[in-house]
Short mmCIF file of C-alpha atoms in Angstrom, two decimals:
data_model
loop_
_atom_site.label_atom_id
_atom_site.label_comp_id
_atom_site.label_asym_id
_atom_site.label_seq_id
_atom_site.Cartn_x
_atom_site.Cartn_y
_atom_site.Cartn_z
CA MET A 1 0.00 0.00 0.00
CA GLY A 2 1.55 3.25 -1.10
CA PHE A 3 5.31 2.54 -0.93
CA PHE A 4 8.15 1.44 -3.20
CA ASP A 5 10.35 -1.51 -2.38
CA ASN A 6 13.93 -0.21 -2.41
CA THR A 7 14.28 0.39 1.31
CA ASP A 8 18.07 0.86 1.22
CA TYR A 9 17.65 4.04 -0.83
CA TYR A 10 14.26 5.47 0.05
CA TYR A 11 13.78 4.67 3.72
CA ARG A 12 17.15 4.88 5.40
CA TYR A 13 16.25 8.37 6.62
CA ALA A 14 13.01 7.58 8.44
CA VAL A 15 13.04 4.23 10.25
CA ILE A 16 11.34 4.50 13.65
CA SER A 17 10.73 1.99 16.42
CA LEU A 18 7.35 0.53 17.36
CA THR A 19 6.34 -0.19 20.92
CA GLY A 20 5.39 -3.74 21.82
CA ASP A 21 1.69 -2.84 22.07
CA GLU A 22 1.74 -1.01 18.71
CA GLU A 23 3.45 -3.91 16.97
CA GLN A 24 1.01 -6.43 18.46
CA VAL A 25 -2.06 -4.43 17.35
CA ILE A 26 -0.66 -3.94 13.84
CA ARG A 27 0.16 -7.63 13.49
CA ASP A 28 -3.19 -8.83 14.81
CA GLU A 29 -5.54 -6.36 13.09
CA TYR A 30 -3.93 -4.93 9.97
CA MET A 31 -1.42 -7.43 8.61
CA PRO A 32 -2.20 -10.71 6.79
CA HIS A 33 -1.61 -14.02 8.58
CA PHE A 34 0.01 -17.07 7.02
CA LEU A 35 -0.06 -20.80 7.60
CA PHE A 36 3.22 -22.24 6.36
CA TYR A 37 3.11 -25.94 5.55
CA ARG A 38 5.34 -28.81 4.48
CA ARG A 39 4.10 -32.30 3.66
CA ILE A 40 5.81 -35.19 5.47
CA LYS A 41 4.35 -38.47 4.21
CA ASN A 42 0.78 -38.63 5.59
CA ASP A 43 1.27 -35.65 7.92
CA VAL A 44 1.65 -31.94 7.37
CA ASP A 45 4.06 -29.72 9.32
CA PHE A 46 2.35 -26.38 10.07
CA PHE A 47 3.40 -22.99 11.44
CA CYS A 48 0.75 -20.26 11.92
CA THR A 49 1.86 -16.61 12.18
CA ALA A 50 -1.42 -15.71 13.93
CA CYS A 51 -1.10 -18.04 16.94
CA THR A 52 2.68 -18.68 16.48
CA GLU A 53 2.06 -22.41 16.98
CA ARG A 54 3.93 -25.17 15.15
CA TYR A 55 2.34 -28.62 14.94
CA LEU A 56 1.92 -31.81 12.94
CA GLN A 57 -1.47 -32.92 11.70
CA ASN A 58 -2.73 -35.74 9.51
CA LYS A 59 -3.46 -34.30 6.06
CA LYS A 60 -6.82 -36.11 5.82
CA VAL A 61 -8.02 -34.54 9.06
CA PHE A 62 -6.90 -31.10 7.90
CA SER A 63 -8.52 -31.35 4.45
CA GLY A 64 -11.89 -32.00 6.05
CA ALA A 65 -11.61 -28.98 8.35
CA SER A 66 -10.48 -26.21 6.03
CA ALA A 67 -9.93 -25.18 2.40
CA ALA A 68 -7.75 -27.16 0.03
CA LEU A 69 -4.10 -27.07 1.08
CA ARG A 70 -2.60 -25.19 -1.86
CA HIS A 71 0.01 -22.45 -2.09
CA LYS A 72 -1.57 -18.94 -1.77
CA GLU A 73 -5.08 -20.33 -1.09
CA ILE A 74 -7.14 -18.70 1.69
CA GLY A 75 -8.22 -20.91 4.56
CA VAL A 76 -8.51 -21.17 8.36
CA CYS A 77 -5.94 -22.20 10.93
CA PRO A 78 -7.24 -25.34 12.74
CA MET A 79 -5.56 -24.25 15.99
CA CYS A 80 -6.66 -20.60 16.41
CA GLY A 81 -9.48 -20.28 13.82
CA GLU A 82 -7.94 -17.17 12.20
CA GLN A 83 -8.23 -16.61 8.47
CA VAL A 84 -4.83 -17.32 6.90
CA GLN A 85 -3.14 -17.67 3.54
CA PHE A 86 -1.49 -21.04 2.94
CA ARG A 87 2.16 -20.80 1.96
CA ALA A 88 4.60 -23.60 1.19
CA MET A 89 7.57 -23.30 3.56
CA ASP A 90 10.12 -23.35 0.75
CA LEU A 91 8.42 -21.01 -1.75
CA GLY A 92 8.92 -17.24 -2.12
CA ARG A 93 8.92 -16.20 1.52
CA LYS A 94 11.95 -13.90 1.30
CA THR A 95 10.61 -11.95 -1.69
CA TYR A 96 7.17 -11.31 -0.18
CA GLN A 97 6.36 -7.86 1.24
CA HIS A 98 3.14 -6.20 2.40
CA TRP A 99 2.58 -2.51 3.16
CA GLU A 100 -0.01 -0.68 5.24
CA ASN A 101 -0.36 3.01 6.13
CA ILE A 102 -0.70 3.54 9.88
CA VAL A 103 -1.13 6.64 12.03
CA LEU A 104 0.33 6.08 15.50
CA ILE A 105 -1.28 8.17 18.24
CA ARG A 106 1.36 8.84 20.91
CA ALA A 107 0.66 10.94 24.00
CA LYS A 108 3.78 12.77 25.20
CA SER A 109 1.99 14.58 28.01
CA GLU A 110 -1.47 15.83 28.93
CA ASN A 111 -1.00 18.84 26.63
CA GLU A 112 1.01 17.29 23.80
CA VAL A 113 0.01 14.50 21.40
CA HIS A 114 2.00 13.28 18.39
CA LEU A 115 0.46 11.68 15.31
CA ASP A 116 3.21 9.70 13.58
CA CYS A 117 2.19 8.74 10.04
CA VAL A 118 4.20 5.69 9.01
CA GLY A 119 4.36 3.03 6.36
CA ILE A 120 4.62 -0.42 7.88
CA ARG A 121 6.57 -2.96 5.83
CA MET A 122 5.98 -6.63 6.58
CA PHE A 123 8.76 -8.90 5.30
CA PHE A 124 10.58 -12.18 5.95
CA GLU A 125 14.27 -12.62 6.65
CA ASP A 126 16.54 -15.64 6.25
CA ASP A 127 14.72 -18.87 7.14
CA ASP A 128 12.41 -17.29 9.74
CA MET A 129 8.71 -18.00 9.26
CA MET A 130 7.63 -15.24 11.63
CA PRO A 131 7.41 -12.00 9.62
CA LEU A 132 9.22 -8.85 10.72
CA LEU A 133 7.77 -5.34 10.79
CA GLU A 134 9.61 -2.16 9.91
CA ALA A 135 8.16 1.35 10.24
CA PHE A 136 9.13 4.28 7.99
CA GLN A 137 7.92 7.71 9.04
CA LYS A 138 6.61 10.14 6.44
CA ASN A 139 4.60 12.74 8.40
CA GLN A 140 4.35 13.89 11.99
CA TYR A 141 1.71 16.13 13.54
CA VAL A 142 2.45 17.78 16.89
CA LEU A 143 -0.80 18.74 18.64
CA ARG A 144 -0.96 21.13 21.59
CA PRO A 145 -3.93 23.15 22.92
CA GLY A 146 -4.57 25.85 20.33
CA GLU A 147 -1.59 24.81 18.17
CA VAL A 148 -0.93 22.27 15.40
CA ARG A 149 2.41 21.74 13.66
CA ARG A 150 2.99 19.39 10.76
CA TYR A 151 6.34 18.01 9.63
CA ALA A 152 7.07 15.86 6.60
CA ASN A 153 9.98 14.12 4.95
CA LYS A 154 10.30 16.02 1.68
CA TRP A 155 12.66 15.53 -1.21
CA CYS A 156 15.47 18.07 -1.39
CA TRP A 157 16.64 18.61 -4.93
CA ALA A 158 20.18 18.95 -3.67
CA GLY A 159 19.88 15.24 -2.88
CA GLY A 160 18.09 13.08 -0.30
CA TYR A 161 15.22 13.78 2.07
CA ASP A 162 14.90 16.22 4.94
CA TRP A 163 12.32 17.01 7.64
CA GLN A 164 10.47 20.24 6.86
CA GLU A 165 7.57 22.02 8.53
CA ILE A 166 4.43 22.17 6.37
CA LYS A 167 2.14 25.15 6.88
CA LYS A 168 -0.94 23.53 5.36
CA ILE A 169 -2.68 21.25 7.87
CA SER A 170 -4.39 18.55 5.83
CA GLU A 171 -4.64 14.77 5.64
CA PRO A 172 -1.25 12.98 5.51
CA ASN A 173 0.29 11.66 2.33
CA PHE A 174 2.35 8.49 2.19
CA TYR A 175 4.12 8.76 -1.15
CA VAL A 176 7.91 8.59 -1.34
CA LEU A 177 9.24 10.08 -4.56
CA PRO A 178 8.61 13.82 -5.15
CA TYR A 179 6.44 12.92 -8.14
CA GLY A 180 5.05 9.68 -6.72
CA TYR A 181 1.50 8.60 -6.05
CA ALA A 182 0.26 6.54 -3.13
CA ASP A 183 -2.89 5.12 -1.65
CA ASN A 184 -3.30 7.50 1.28
CA ARG A 185 -5.87 5.50 3.20
CA TYR A 186 -4.69 4.66 6.69
CA PHE A 187 -5.56 2.94 9.95
CA MET A 188 -5.35 4.46 13.43
CA VAL A 189 -3.43 2.74 16.22
CA GLY A 190 -3.40 3.94 19.81
CA GLU A 191 -6.73 5.78 20.11
CA GLY A 192 -6.81 4.85 23.79
CA ASN A 193 -3.71 7.00 24.34
CA LEU A 194 -5.95 10.07 23.99
CA ASP A 195 -7.44 9.30 27.41
CA GLY A 196 -5.90 11.64 29.94
CA THR A 197 -4.91 14.22 27.31
CA PHE A 198 -6.56 17.46 26.22
CA LEU A 199 -8.01 15.48 23.28
CA ARG A 200 -9.92 12.96 25.43
CA TYR A 201 -13.29 14.34 24.32
CA ALA A 202 -12.28 14.17 20.65
CA TYR A 203 -11.92 10.40 21.02
CA ARG A 204 -15.72 10.04 21.20
CA CYS A 205 -15.96 10.71 17.46
CA VAL A 206 -12.78 9.10 16.13
CA GLU A 207 -14.50 5.88 15.05
CA SER A 208 -17.19 7.77 13.13
CA LEU A 209 -14.59 9.64 11.04
CA PRO A 210 -12.28 6.85 9.84
CA ALA A 211 -11.27 8.54 6.60
CA GLU A 212 -10.46 11.97 8.07
CA THR A 213 -9.35 11.28 11.62
CA VAL A 214 -6.08 13.21 11.40
CA SER A 215 -7.82 16.38 10.13
CA TYR A 216 -10.42 15.95 12.85
CA LEU A 217 -7.89 15.71 15.67
CA CYS A 218 -5.93 18.67 14.27
CA LYS A 219 -9.07 20.80 14.17
CA PHE A 220 -9.94 19.76 17.71
CA ALA A 221 -6.44 20.66 18.91
CA LYS A 222 -6.52 24.04 17.16
CA HIS A 223 -9.92 24.83 18.67
CA PRO A 224 -10.09 23.11 22.09
CA ASN A 225 -13.48 24.76 22.62
CA LEU A 226 -14.92 21.99 20.46
CA GLU A 227 -15.05 20.13 23.74
CA TYR A 228 -17.97 22.31 24.79
CA LEU A 229 -19.91 21.36 21.65
CA MET A 230 -19.28 17.66 22.25
CA ARG A 231 -20.16 17.71 25.92
CA GLY A 232 -23.13 20.04 25.38
CA GLY A 233 -25.00 17.66 23.07
CA PHE A 234 -23.98 19.24 19.73
CA GLU A 235 -21.71 16.45 18.63
CA GLU A 236 -22.98 16.36 15.02
CA ILE A 237 -22.25 20.07 14.60
CA GLY A 238 -18.79 19.48 16.06
CA LYS A 239 -18.14 16.74 13.49
CA ALA A 240 -19.34 18.96 10.63
CA VAL A 241 -17.14 21.86 11.74
CA THR A 242 -14.04 19.65 11.83
CA LYS A 243 -14.66 18.51 8.26
CA GLY A 244 -14.93 22.13 7.10
CA GLY A 245 -17.15 23.73 4.48
CA CYS A 246 -20.34 23.21 6.49
CA GLY A 247 -21.41 26.86 6.49
CA ILE A 248 -21.70 27.06 10.29
CA TYR A 249 -20.14 30.02 12.10
CA ILE A 250 -18.69 29.24 15.54
CA ASN A 251 -17.40 31.92 17.90
CA TRP A 252 -14.10 30.26 18.90
CA LYS A 253 -13.13 33.18 21.15
CA SER A 254 -15.73 32.15 23.72
CA ASN A 255 -15.94 29.04 25.88
CA ASN A 256 -19.61 29.69 26.57
CA LEU A 257 -21.79 27.34 24.52
CA LYS A 258 -24.55 29.93 24.12
CA LYS A 259 -22.13 32.50 22.70
CA MET A 260 -20.35 29.92 20.56
CA LEU A 261 -23.58 28.93 18.79
CA ARG A 262 -25.44 32.26 19.14
CA LEU A 263 -28.31 30.55 20.95
CA SER A 264 -30.25 31.35 24.10
CA LYS A 265 -30.65 28.89 26.96
CA SER A 266 -34.09 27.77 25.72
CA GLU A 267 -32.81 27.44 22.14
CA LEU A 268 -29.94 25.24 23.32
CA LYS A 269 -32.47 22.91 24.92
CA LEU A 270 -34.71 22.86 21.83
CA LEU A 271 -31.91 22.22 19.34
CA GLN A 272 -29.80 19.76 21.34
CA SER A 273 -28.58 16.79 19.23
CA CYS A 274 -29.70 18.52 16.01
CA GLU A 275 -28.04 17.93 12.65
CA PRO A 276 -25.89 20.71 11.08
CA GLU A 277 -28.51 21.42 8.37
CA GLN A 278 -31.21 21.77 11.01
CA TYR A 279 -29.10 24.25 12.96
CA ARG A 280 -28.44 26.33 9.82
CA CYS A 281 -32.14 26.36 8.93
CA TYR A 282 -33.12 27.42 12.45
CA ILE A 283 -30.64 30.30 12.44
CA GLU A 284 -31.90 31.41 9.01
CA LEU A 285 -35.56 31.25 10.10
CA ARG A 286 -34.78 33.20 13.26
CA ARG A 287 -33.02 35.87 11.21
CA ARG A 288 -35.98 36.18 8.86
CA LEU A 289 -38.82 36.06 11.38
CA ARG A 290 -37.34 37.99 14.31
CA LEU A 291 -39.78 36.36 16.76
CA ASP A 292 -39.43 34.79 20.20
CA PRO A 293 -37.46 31.49 20.16
CA ASP A 294 -40.51 29.39 21.06
CA LYS A 295 -42.50 30.83 18.12
CA VAL A 296 -39.56 30.46 15.74
CA PHE A 297 -39.21 26.83 16.83
CA GLU A 298 -42.89 26.16 15.96
CA TYR A 299 -42.27 27.28 12.37
CA TYR A 300 -38.93 25.45 12.34
CA GLN A 301 -40.68 22.14 13.12
CA HIS A 302 -42.74 22.55 9.92
CA PHE A 303 -40.29 24.33 7.62
CA GLY A 304 -36.83 23.61 9.02
CA THR A 305 -35.26 22.23 5.83
CA ALA A 306 -33.17 23.75 3.06
CA ASP A 307 -35.86 22.87 0.48
CA CYS A 308 -38.51 24.78 2.44
CA LEU A 309 -36.30 27.84 2.79
CA ARG A 310 -35.63 27.79 -0.95
CA TYR A 311 -39.36 27.61 -1.71
CA ILE A 312 -40.08 30.46 0.71
CA TYR A 313 -37.36 32.58 -0.88
CA ASN A 314 -38.79 31.98 -4.38
CA ILE A 315 -42.33 32.91 -3.27
CA LYS A 316 -41.08 36.00 -1.46
CA GLU A 317 -39.07 37.20 -4.48
CA ARG A 318 -42.06 36.88 -6.83
CA SER A 319 -44.88 38.04 -4.58
CA GLY A 320 -43.29 40.43 -2.06
CA LEU A 321 -44.93 38.53 0.82
CA ASP A 322 -43.11 38.23 4.14
CA ASP A 323 -41.96 34.81 5.40
CA LYS A 324 -44.52 34.59 8.20
CA SER A 325 -47.50 35.24 5.89
CA ILE A 326 -46.27 32.55 3.48
CA MET A 327 -45.84 29.93 6.19
CA ASP A 328 -49.16 30.76 7.90
CA TYR A 329 -51.05 30.34 4.61
CA VAL A 330 -49.32 27.02 3.85
CA LEU A 331 -50.11 25.69 7.34
CA LYS A 332 -53.81 26.55 6.83
CA THR A 333 -53.74 24.75 3.47
CA VAL A 334 -52.18 21.66 5.04
CA LYS A 335 -54.80 21.67 7.78
CA LYS A 336 -57.58 21.66 5.17
CA ASN A 337 -56.06 18.84 3.11
CA LYS A 338 -55.51 15.61 4.98
CA GLY A 339 -52.35 13.77 3.89
CA LEU A 340 -50.68 16.86 2.41
CA ARG A 341 -47.18 17.46 3.78
CA ASP A 342 -45.79 20.89 4.68
CA VAL A 343 -42.95 20.82 2.16
CA GLN A 344 -45.25 19.49 -0.59
CA ALA A 345 -47.81 22.24 0.00
CA LEU A 346 -45.04 24.83 0.06
CA GLY A 347 -43.70 23.52 -3.25
CA ASP A 348 -47.18 23.66 -4.79
CA TYR A 349 -47.63 27.23 -3.53
CA SER A 350 -44.27 28.19 -5.06
CA ASP A 351 -45.37 26.71 -8.41
CA TYR A 352 -48.73 28.50 -8.15
CA ILE A 353 -47.11 31.91 -7.57
CA ALA A 354 -44.68 31.32 -10.46
CA GLU A 355 -47.66 30.50 -12.72
CA CYS A 356 -49.44 33.67 -11.63
CA VAL A 357 -46.38 35.69 -12.63
CA ARG A 358 -46.28 34.02 -16.07
CA LEU A 359 -50.00 34.69 -16.52
CA LYS A 360 -49.44 38.33 -15.41
CA TYR A 361 -52.04 38.15 -12.65
CA ASP A 362 -52.22 41.03 -10.17
CA LEU A 363 -50.26 39.77 -7.16
CA LYS A 364 -51.40 42.72 -5.09
CA ASP A 365 -54.85 41.13 -5.03
CA ARG A 366 -55.17 39.01 -1.87
CA THR A 367 -57.62 36.66 -3.58
CA VAL A 368 -54.85 35.86 -6.05
CA LEU A 369 -52.13 35.66 -3.41
CA PHE A 370 -54.15 33.51 -0.97
CA PRO A 371 -56.73 31.42 -2.90
CA ARG A 372 -59.26 29.57 -0.74
CA ASP A 373 -58.44 26.32 -2.49
CA LEU A 374 -54.79 26.31 -3.50
CA TYR A 375 -55.11 23.03 -5.37
CA ALA A 376 -58.06 24.21 -7.52
CA ALA A 377 -56.35 27.53 -8.27
CA HIS A 378 -53.19 25.66 -9.16
CA GLN A 379 -55.13 23.48 -11.61
CA ARG A 380 -56.74 26.53 -13.21
CA ASN A 381 -53.32 28.05 -13.80
CA ILE A 382 -52.12 24.81 -15.33
CA SER A 383 -55.04 24.74 -17.71
CA ALA A 384 -54.25 28.28 -18.78
CA LEU A 385 -50.61 27.38 -19.43
CA LYS A 386 -51.11 24.08 -21.20
CA VAL A 387 -48.93 23.53 -24.17
CA GLN A 388 -50.81 21.82 -26.99
CA SER A 389 -49.15 22.26 -30.38
CA ASN A 390 -46.25 24.66 -30.30
CA LEU A 391 -43.81 23.78 -33.09
CA GLU A 392 -40.94 25.78 -31.61
CA LEU A 393 -41.25 24.08 -28.25
CA GLU A 394 -41.49 20.68 -29.92
CA ARG A 395 -38.31 21.44 -31.84
CA LYS A 396 -36.60 22.36 -28.56
CA ARG A 397 -37.87 19.17 -26.94
CA LYS A 398 -36.45 16.99 -29.70
CA GLU A 399 -33.12 18.76 -29.38
CA ALA A 400 -33.13 18.36 -25.58
CA ASP A 401 -34.01 14.65 -25.90
CA LYS A 402 -30.53 14.08 -27.33
CA GLN A 403 -29.21 14.75 -23.83
CA ARG A 404 -31.70 12.34 -22.22
CA ALA A 405 -30.54 9.05 -23.68
CA TYR A 406 -29.38 7.79 -20.27
CA LEU A 407 -32.72 8.39 -18.50
CA PRO A 408 -34.93 5.43 -19.63
CA TYR A 409 -34.73 2.45 -17.29
CA THR A 410 -36.58 -0.85 -16.78
CA ASP A 411 -36.86 -3.16 -13.78
CA GLU A 412 -38.31 -6.42 -15.06
CA LYS A 413 -38.59 -7.84 -11.54
CA LEU A 414 -40.83 -5.03 -10.30
CA GLY A 415 -42.49 -4.70 -13.69
CA LEU A 416 -41.76 -0.96 -13.90
CA ALA A 417 -40.22 1.13 -16.67
CA VAL A 418 -39.15 4.79 -16.96
CA LEU A 419 -40.04 6.27 -20.36
CA LEU A 420 -39.39 9.56 -22.14
CA PRO A 421 -42.43 11.57 -23.32
CA LYS A 422 -42.80 11.45 -27.09
CA SER A 423 -44.33 14.93 -27.25
CA LEU A 424 -45.29 17.87 -25.06
CA SER A 425 -48.95 17.06 -25.52
CA GLU A 426 -48.24 13.71 -23.84
CA ILE A 427 -47.03 15.60 -20.77
CA VAL A 428 -50.22 17.65 -20.73
CA ALA A 429 -52.29 14.48 -21.15
CA GLU A 430 -50.34 12.84 -18.32
CA GLY A 431 -51.27 15.68 -15.98
CA ARG A 432 -54.91 15.48 -17.05
CA SER A 433 -55.07 11.70 -16.51
CA LEU A 434 -53.34 11.74 -13.14
CA ASN A 435 -54.96 14.97 -11.99
CA HIS A 436 -51.76 16.79 -11.12
CA CYS A 437 -49.76 19.77 -12.37
CA VAL A 438 -47.08 18.22 -14.60
CA GLY A 439 -48.51 20.10 -17.60
CA GLY A 440 -47.04 23.30 -16.15
CA TYR A 441 -43.56 21.76 -16.47
CA ALA A 442 -43.81 21.04 -20.22
CA GLU A 443 -42.06 24.23 -21.35
CA ARG A 444 -39.14 23.75 -18.97
CA HIS A 445 -38.89 20.15 -20.16
CA ALA A 446 -38.69 21.39 -23.76
CA ASP A 447 -35.97 23.88 -22.82
CA GLY A 448 -33.92 21.14 -21.13
CA ALA A 449 -34.11 22.89 -17.74
CA LEU A 450 -35.48 19.68 -16.20
CA HIS A 451 -36.55 16.22 -17.32
CA ILE A 452 -40.14 14.91 -17.11
CA LEU A 453 -40.41 11.12 -17.26
CA PHE A 454 -43.26 8.62 -17.18
CA LEU A 455 -43.14 5.69 -14.77
CA ARG A 456 -45.28 2.93 -16.29
CA LYS A 457 -46.04 -0.70 -15.65
CA THR A 458 -44.28 -2.85 -18.24
CA ASP A 459 -47.50 -4.72 -19.02
CA ALA A 460 -49.38 -1.42 -19.61
CA PRO A 461 -46.82 1.07 -21.02
CA GLU A 462 -49.48 3.39 -22.43
CA VAL A 463 -51.45 3.82 -19.19
CA PRO A 464 -50.34 6.75 -16.96
CA TYR A 465 -49.18 5.49 -13.57
CA TYR A 466 -46.62 7.82 -11.93
CA THR A 467 -44.81 10.92 -13.19
CA MET A 468 -41.19 11.77 -12.36
CA GLU A 469 -39.07 14.91 -12.40
CA VAL A 470 -35.28 14.55 -12.70
CA SER A 471 -32.86 17.48 -12.47
CA THR A 472 -30.20 18.21 -15.09
CA GLU A 473 -27.64 16.92 -12.55
CA GLY A 474 -29.29 13.49 -12.50
CA ARG A 475 -31.18 13.82 -9.19
CA LEU A 476 -34.70 12.46 -8.74
CA ILE A 477 -36.71 15.47 -7.52
CA GLN A 478 -40.22 14.03 -7.26
CA CYS A 479 -42.37 11.06 -8.20
CA ARG A 480 -46.13 11.55 -7.95
CA GLY A 481 -49.18 9.47 -8.73
CA TYR A 482 -52.87 10.29 -9.09
CA ALA A 483 -53.80 13.60 -7.37
CA ASN A 484 -50.25 13.83 -6.01
CA ASN A 485 -51.09 10.89 -3.71
CA VAL A 486 -53.20 13.18 -1.50
CA GLU A 487 -56.01 11.10 0.03
CA SER A 488 -58.51 13.95 0.39
CA ARG A 489 -58.37 14.48 -3.38
CA GLY A 490 -58.87 10.86 -4.37
CA GLY A 491 -55.22 9.83 -4.32
CA VAL A 492 -53.75 6.89 -2.44
CA PRO A 493 -50.53 6.77 -0.39
CA LYS A 494 -47.44 5.83 -2.35
CA PRO A 495 -46.90 2.03 -2.11
CA GLN A 496 -43.62 0.61 -0.82
CA GLU A 497 -42.66 -0.84 -4.21
CA ILE A 498 -42.66 2.68 -5.70
CA LYS A 499 -40.51 3.96 -2.82
CA ASP A 500 -38.09 1.06 -3.36
CA PHE A 501 -38.00 1.77 -7.09
CA GLU A 502 -37.26 5.45 -6.44
CA GLN A 503 -34.14 4.49 -4.46
CA GLU A 504 -33.09 1.96 -7.09
CA TYR A 505 -33.56 4.46 -9.93
CA GLN A 506 -31.64 7.18 -8.07
CA GLN A 507 -28.66 4.84 -7.71
CA TYR A 508 -28.88 4.09 -11.45
CA LEU A 509 -29.02 7.83 -12.23
CA ILE A 510 -25.84 8.53 -10.25
CA LYS A 511 -23.85 6.01 -12.29
CA ALA A 512 -25.50 6.79 -15.63
CA PHE A 513 -25.09 10.56 -15.22
CA LYS A 514 -21.36 10.20 -14.51
CA GLU A 515 -20.93 8.05 -17.61
CA PHE A 516 -22.99 10.50 -19.69
CA LYS A 517 -20.85 13.45 -18.57
CA LYS A 518 -17.69 11.51 -19.29
CA LYS A 519 -18.80 10.71 -22.85
CA LYS A 520 -19.94 14.31 -23.38
CA ARG A 521 -16.55 15.72 -22.34
CA LYS A 522 -14.78 13.21 -24.57
CA LYS A 523 -16.96 14.20 -27.53
CA GLU A 524 -16.33 17.92 -26.87
CA ARG A 525 -12.56 17.35 -26.81
CA LYS A 526 -12.71 15.53 -30.13
CA SER A 527 -14.78 18.27 -31.75
CA ALA A 528 -12.35 20.91 -30.46
#
């Protein structure tokens, strides 16, 4: 993993010693185990590197208890039960090497912890059947409260390697040559050494961040006040902050949790154990509404997602309404319509307002802004905007369909298929048959701003069943059946098989979209 083999040249500068405990953990958990064998008439002479036992056993007994006894086959040691690789005692032991990247956590004192990033080489010497371990250090992080220093063995063009301090604190690299490439995945050894140090609270999250543990510990060391987030019940926010790029502002100058998160005592209690996105949405709602925390929290319980905030922003931009008026109207609509969800009603209201703008309705009229029956008003707008036979839009649709070749999909087992509309009038007819608003999306479908798809049963491909919207980035936005699956309007709840298919199709979209983009870039390079 990640290293070259010429140790005499590349590693003479960085060999370090392992403690007995470190070596034992590395051998037991991260290095392969071998069962060396040699046939002696009807018996087999064995030596296992896992249990370090040597024994004779009848070959017939052994063959019935494990895999076939062949060189380099994987099997189980009859003595200790560990998974091992069978190796003939006289074949290729001296030339075999195995590498792993390891980060050794070493506590020097309560206020100083070292992270030694090493490559561990496993090899055999002379006639010994017990492998040896050798550690070559590439990076070292010195962590103190409020301070992180990183050192690395870097190539000096004058010749050889030298230890240099690196200003950028990032994940370690394990390559050797100045132009080399390595697999930089690593394992942590010695997490228990954090107990009794200033990083003892950071240890609670080490196992949940296996791929970025070094960055996490460095962030925790640089900002010891993270301890207050962890102990105060905001562990998920603490994790997000250590990863970076989460959009959460923390006041690191204070060790008071309320000041760090800009929350009152009651807000701390309400938001404890929340996810980072929930915290961001609450702060944004509080900024917009400027109400008492308890009242803000009531709205947050209904509209505390990024999608809801985006819908509210779109409505506000088009209509001039304030956030509170928008949310109050949507909550009344939800109360009238059993089975309608807050975010779904908010999305429908956003579509309705956008349609009013396109139809040039007077949005200063409260009867237009707040229709008694949002669903009926929405349907009226759709009827007014239906696209029947527009040659220009049809031309655009055909052009956009060239970019949709990856979207159709069939699951024979579930008997479901995703189909492309053959015309814009089919989209309008789909909305009419299923009693929902997909007709209002026909123009955007023609422009290639989104993709409308039909989900049909394979044994009835012409009968409308469900309608899907997929973004231009290959993300499934919505999948709705008759009357948007709202019970009070004649719809039925979405069955589990449709929910399962949605997940399956989203996974297909992720792979297909990547392949589509790859082919598109390749084609663009050729044309250039």
